[in-house]
Tab-separated table of N, CA and C in Angstrom:
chain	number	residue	atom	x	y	z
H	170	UNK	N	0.821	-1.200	0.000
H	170	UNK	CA	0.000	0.000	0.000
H	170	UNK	C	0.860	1.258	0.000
H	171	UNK	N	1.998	1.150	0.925
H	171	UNK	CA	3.031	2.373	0.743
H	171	UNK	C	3.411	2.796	-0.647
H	172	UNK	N	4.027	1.659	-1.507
H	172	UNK	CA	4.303	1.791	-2.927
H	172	UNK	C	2.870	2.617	-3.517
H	173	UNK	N	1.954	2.447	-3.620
H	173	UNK	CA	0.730	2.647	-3.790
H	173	UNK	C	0.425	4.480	-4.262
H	174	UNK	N	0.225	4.474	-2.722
H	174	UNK	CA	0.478	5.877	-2.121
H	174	UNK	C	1.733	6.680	-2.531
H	175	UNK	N	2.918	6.176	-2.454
H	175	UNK	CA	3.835	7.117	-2.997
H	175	UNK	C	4.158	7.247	-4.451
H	176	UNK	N	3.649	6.602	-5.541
H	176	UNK	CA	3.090	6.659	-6.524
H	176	UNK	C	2.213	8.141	-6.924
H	177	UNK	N	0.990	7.918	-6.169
H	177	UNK	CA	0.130	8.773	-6.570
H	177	UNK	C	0.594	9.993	-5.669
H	178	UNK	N	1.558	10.572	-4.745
H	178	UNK	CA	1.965	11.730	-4.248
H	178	UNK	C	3.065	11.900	-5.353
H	179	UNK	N	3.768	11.510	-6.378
H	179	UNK	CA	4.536	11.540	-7.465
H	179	UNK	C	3.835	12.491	-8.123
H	180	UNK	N	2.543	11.525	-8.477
H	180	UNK	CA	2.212	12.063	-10.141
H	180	UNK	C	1.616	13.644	-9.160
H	181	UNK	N	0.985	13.348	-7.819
H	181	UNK	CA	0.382	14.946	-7.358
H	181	UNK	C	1.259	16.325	-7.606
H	182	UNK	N	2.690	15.880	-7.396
H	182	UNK	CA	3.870	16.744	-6.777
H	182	UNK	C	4.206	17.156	-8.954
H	183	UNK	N	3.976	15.966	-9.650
H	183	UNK	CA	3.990	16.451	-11.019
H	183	UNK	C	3.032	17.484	-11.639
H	184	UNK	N	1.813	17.552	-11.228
H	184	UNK	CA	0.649	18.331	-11.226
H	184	UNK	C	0.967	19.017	-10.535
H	185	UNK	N	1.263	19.748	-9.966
H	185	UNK	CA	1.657	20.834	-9.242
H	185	UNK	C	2.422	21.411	-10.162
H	186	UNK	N	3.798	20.805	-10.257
H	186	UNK	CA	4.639	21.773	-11.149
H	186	UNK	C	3.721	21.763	-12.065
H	187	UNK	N	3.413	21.182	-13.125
H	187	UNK	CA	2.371	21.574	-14.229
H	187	UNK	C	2.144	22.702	-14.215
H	188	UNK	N	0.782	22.800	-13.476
H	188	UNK	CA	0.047	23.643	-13.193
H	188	UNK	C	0.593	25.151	-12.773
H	189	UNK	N	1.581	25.130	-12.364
H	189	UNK	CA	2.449	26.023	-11.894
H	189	UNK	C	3.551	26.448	-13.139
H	190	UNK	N	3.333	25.667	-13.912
H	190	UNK	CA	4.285	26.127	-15.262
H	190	UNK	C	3.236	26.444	-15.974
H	191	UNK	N	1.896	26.557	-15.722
H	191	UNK	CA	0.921	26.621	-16.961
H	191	UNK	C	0.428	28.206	-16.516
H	192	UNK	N	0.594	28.190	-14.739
H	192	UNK	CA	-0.125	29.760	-14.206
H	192	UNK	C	1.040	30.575	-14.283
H	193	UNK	N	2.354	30.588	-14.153
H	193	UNK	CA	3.294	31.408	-14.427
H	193	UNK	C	3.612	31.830	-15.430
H	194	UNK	N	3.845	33.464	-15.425
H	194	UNK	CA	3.564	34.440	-16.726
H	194	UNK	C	4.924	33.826	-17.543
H	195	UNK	N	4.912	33.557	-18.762
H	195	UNK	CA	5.695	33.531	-20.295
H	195	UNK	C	5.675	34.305	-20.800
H	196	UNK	N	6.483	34.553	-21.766
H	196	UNK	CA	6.369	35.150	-22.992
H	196	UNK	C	5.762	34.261	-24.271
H	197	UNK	N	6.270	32.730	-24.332
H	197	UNK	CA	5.550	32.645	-25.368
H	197	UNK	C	4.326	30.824	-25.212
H	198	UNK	N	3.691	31.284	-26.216
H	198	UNK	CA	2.837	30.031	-26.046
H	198	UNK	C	3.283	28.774	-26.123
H	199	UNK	N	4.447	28.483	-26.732
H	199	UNK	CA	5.314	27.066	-26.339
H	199	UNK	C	5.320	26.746	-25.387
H	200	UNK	N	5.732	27.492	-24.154
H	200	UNK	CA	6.293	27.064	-22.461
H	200	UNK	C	4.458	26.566	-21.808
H	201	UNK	N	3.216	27.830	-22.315
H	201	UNK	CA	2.003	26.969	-21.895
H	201	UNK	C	1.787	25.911	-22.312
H	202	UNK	N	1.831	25.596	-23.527
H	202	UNK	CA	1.505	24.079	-24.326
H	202	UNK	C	2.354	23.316	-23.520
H	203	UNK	N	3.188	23.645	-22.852
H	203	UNK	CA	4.136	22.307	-22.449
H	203	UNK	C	3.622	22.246	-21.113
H	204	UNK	N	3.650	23.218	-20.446
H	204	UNK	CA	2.910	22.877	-18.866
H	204	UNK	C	1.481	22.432	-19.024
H	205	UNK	N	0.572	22.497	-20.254
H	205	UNK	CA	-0.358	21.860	-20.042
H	205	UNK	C	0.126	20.386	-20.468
H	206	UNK	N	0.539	19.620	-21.401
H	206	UNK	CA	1.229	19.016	-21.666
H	206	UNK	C	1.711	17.801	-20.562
H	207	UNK	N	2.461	18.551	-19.509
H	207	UNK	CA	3.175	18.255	-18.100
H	207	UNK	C	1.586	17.654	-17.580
H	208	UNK	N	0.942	18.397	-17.216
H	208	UNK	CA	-0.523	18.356	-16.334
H	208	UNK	C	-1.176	16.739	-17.025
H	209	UNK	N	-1.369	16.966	-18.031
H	209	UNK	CA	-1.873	15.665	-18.752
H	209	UNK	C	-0.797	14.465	-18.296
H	210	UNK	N	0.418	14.607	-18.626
H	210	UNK	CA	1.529	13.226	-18.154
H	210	UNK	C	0.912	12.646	-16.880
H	211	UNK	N	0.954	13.574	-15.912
H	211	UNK	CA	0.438	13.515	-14.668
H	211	UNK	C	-0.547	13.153	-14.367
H	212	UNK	N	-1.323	13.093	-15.127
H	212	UNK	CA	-3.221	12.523	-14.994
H	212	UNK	C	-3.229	11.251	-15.233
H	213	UNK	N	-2.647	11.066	-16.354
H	213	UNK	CA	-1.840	9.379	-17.274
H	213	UNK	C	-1.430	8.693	-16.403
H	214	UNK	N	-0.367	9.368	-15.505
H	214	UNK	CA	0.113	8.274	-14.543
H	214	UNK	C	-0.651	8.216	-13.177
H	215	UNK	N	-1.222	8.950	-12.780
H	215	UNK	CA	-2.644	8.738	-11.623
H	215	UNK	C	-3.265	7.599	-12.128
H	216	UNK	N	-3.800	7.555	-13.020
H	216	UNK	CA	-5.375	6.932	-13.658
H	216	UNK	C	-4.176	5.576	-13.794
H	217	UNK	N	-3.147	5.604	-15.025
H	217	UNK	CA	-2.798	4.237	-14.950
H	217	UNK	C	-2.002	3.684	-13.439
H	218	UNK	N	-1.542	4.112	-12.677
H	218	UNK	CA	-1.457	3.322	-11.480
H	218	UNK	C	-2.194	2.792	-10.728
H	219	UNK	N	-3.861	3.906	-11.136
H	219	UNK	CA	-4.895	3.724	-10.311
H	219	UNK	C	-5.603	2.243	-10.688
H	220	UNK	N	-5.655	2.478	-12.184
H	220	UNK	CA	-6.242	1.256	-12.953
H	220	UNK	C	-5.851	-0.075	-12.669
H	221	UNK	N	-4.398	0.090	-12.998
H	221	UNK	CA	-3.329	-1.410	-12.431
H	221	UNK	C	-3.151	-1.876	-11.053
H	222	UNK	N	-3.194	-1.116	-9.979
H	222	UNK	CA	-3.570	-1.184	-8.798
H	222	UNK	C	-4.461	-1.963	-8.401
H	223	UNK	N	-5.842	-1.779	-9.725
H	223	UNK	CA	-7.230	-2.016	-8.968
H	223	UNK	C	-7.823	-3.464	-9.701
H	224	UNK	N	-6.387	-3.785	-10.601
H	224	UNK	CA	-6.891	-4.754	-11.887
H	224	UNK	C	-7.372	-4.810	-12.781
H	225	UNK	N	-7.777	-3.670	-13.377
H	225	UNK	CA	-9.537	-3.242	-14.475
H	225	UNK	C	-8.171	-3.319	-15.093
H	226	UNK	N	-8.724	-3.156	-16.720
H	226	UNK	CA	-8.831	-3.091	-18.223
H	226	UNK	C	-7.872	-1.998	-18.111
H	227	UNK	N	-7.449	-1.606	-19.267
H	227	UNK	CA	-6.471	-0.511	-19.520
H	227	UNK	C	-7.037	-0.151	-20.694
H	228	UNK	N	-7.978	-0.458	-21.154
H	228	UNK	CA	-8.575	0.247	-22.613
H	228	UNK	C	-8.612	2.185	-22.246
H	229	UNK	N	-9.363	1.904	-21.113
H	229	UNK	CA	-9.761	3.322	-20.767
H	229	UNK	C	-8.136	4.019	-20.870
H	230	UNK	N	-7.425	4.096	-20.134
H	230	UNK	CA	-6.039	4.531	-20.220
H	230	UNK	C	-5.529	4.652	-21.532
H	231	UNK	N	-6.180	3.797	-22.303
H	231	UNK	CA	-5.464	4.071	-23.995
H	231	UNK	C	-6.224	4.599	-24.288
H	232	UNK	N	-7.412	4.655	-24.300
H	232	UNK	CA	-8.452	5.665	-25.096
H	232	UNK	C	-7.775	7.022	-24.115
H	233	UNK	N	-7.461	7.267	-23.045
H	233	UNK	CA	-7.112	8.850	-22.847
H	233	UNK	C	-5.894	9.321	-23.011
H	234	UNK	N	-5.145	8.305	-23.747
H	234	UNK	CA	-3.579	8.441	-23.992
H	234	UNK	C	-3.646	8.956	-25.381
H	235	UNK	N	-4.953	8.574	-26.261
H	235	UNK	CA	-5.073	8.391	-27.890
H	235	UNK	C	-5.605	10.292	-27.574
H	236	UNK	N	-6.592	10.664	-26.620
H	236	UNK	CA	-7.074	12.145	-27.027
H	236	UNK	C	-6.045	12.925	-26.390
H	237	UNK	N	-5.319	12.609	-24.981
H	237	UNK	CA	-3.891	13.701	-24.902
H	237	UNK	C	-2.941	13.836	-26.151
H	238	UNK	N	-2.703	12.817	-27.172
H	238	UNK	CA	-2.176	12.765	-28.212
H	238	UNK	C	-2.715	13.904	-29.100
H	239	UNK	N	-4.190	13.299	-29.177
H	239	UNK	CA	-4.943	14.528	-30.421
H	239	UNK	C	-4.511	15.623	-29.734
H	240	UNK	N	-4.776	16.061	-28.268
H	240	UNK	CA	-4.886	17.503	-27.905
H	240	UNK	C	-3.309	18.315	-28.064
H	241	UNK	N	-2.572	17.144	-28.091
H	241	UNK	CA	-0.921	17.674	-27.758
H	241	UNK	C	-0.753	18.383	-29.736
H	242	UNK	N	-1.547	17.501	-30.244
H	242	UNK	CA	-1.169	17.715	-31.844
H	242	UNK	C	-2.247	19.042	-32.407
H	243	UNK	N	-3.103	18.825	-31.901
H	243	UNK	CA	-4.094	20.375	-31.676
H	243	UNK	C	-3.040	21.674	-31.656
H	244	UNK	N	-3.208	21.397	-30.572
H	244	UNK	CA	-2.280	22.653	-29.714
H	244	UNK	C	-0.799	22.922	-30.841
H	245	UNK	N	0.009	21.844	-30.824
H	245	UNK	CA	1.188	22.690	-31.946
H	245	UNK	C	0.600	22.860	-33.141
H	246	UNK	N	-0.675	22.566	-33.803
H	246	UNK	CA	-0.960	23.003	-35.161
H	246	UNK	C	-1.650	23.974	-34.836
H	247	UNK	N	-2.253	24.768	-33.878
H	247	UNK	CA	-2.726	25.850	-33.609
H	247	UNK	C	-1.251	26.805	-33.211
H	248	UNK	N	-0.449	26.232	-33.029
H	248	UNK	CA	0.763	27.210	-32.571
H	248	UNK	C	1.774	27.525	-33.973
H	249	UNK	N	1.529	26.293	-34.830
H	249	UNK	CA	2.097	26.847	-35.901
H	249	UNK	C	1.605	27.679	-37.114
H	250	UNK	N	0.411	27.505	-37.086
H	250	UNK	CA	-0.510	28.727	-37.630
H	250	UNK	C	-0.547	30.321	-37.204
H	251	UNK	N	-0.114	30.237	-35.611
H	251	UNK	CA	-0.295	31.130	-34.986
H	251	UNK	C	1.262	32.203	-35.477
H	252	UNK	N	2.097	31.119	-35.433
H	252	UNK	CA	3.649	31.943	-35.925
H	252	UNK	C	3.982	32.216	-37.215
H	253	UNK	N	2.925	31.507	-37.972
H	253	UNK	CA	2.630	31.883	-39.557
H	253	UNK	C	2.285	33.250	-39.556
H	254	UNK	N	0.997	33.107	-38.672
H	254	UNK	CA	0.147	34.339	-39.199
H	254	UNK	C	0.789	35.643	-38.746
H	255	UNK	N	1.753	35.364	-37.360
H	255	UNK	CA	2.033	36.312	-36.886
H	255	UNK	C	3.338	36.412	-36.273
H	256	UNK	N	4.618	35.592	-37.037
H	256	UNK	CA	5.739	35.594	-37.168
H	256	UNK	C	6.422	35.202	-35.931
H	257	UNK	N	5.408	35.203	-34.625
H	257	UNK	CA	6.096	34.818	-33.432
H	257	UNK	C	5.257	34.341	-32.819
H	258	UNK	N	5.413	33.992	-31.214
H	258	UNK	CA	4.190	33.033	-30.485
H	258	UNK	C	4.438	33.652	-29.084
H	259	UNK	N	4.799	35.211	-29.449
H	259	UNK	CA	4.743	35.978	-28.019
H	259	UNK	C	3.496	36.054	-27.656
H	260	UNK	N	3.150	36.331	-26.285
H	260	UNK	CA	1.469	36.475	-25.604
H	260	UNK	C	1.085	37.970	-25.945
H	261	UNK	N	2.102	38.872	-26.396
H	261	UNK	CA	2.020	40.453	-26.264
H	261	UNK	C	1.655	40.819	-27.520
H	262	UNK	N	1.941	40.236	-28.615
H	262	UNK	CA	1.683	40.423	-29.841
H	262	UNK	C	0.464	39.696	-30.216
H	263	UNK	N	-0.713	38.883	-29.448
H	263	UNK	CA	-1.390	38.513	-29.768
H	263	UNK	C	-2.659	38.993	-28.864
H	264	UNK	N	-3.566	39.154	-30.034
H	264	UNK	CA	-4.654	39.878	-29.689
H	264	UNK	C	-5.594	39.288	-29.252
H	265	UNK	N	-6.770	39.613	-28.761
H	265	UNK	CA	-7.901	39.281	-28.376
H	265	UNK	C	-8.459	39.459	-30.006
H	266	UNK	N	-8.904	40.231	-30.559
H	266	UNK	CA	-9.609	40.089	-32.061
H	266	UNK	C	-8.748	40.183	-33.155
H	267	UNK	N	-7.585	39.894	-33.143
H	267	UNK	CA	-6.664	39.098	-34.028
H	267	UNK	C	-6.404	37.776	-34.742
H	268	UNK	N	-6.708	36.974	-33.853
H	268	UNK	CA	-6.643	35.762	-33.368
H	268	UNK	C	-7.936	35.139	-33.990
């Protein structure tokens, strides 16, 4: 049960930084995509320790491994459009009705 537990205070202490790389001011939208990025790793390894722990199926864990994938590939094709359109991926140069 110790193993268990110190497992899931891992992935917590990973979510934290995440989250903390996702609320701390940048300059550019790369460093957010990656702390959200971070946050998701961290959910992955909750849920799959939780899953394997408990014996169930791991389908579920691949089906949310397959949409952090889509969302991770979202996010840089929205970021590379974004440096197309607007030569950089600073937060200062991007507008509210620009965008």
């Amino acid at each position: 049960m110790l193993k268990f537990s110190m497992g899931v205070f891992i992935f917590l202490v990973m979510m934290v930084c995440g989250l903390s790389a996702f609320i701390s001011k940048h300059k550019h939208l790369l460093n957010a995509l990656l702390g959200l990025e971070f946050m998701m790793l961290s959910v992955f390894g909750m849920i799959s320790v939780n899953v394997t722990g408990m014996g169930m199926e791991v389908y579920f864990v691949m089906f949310f491994l397959v949409l952090v994938a889509c969302e991770g590939a979202l996010g840089l094709s929205l970021l590379v459009s974004i440096v197309r359109s607007h030569g950089n991926d600073y937060f200062s140069s991007l507008g509210v009705l620009s965008c």
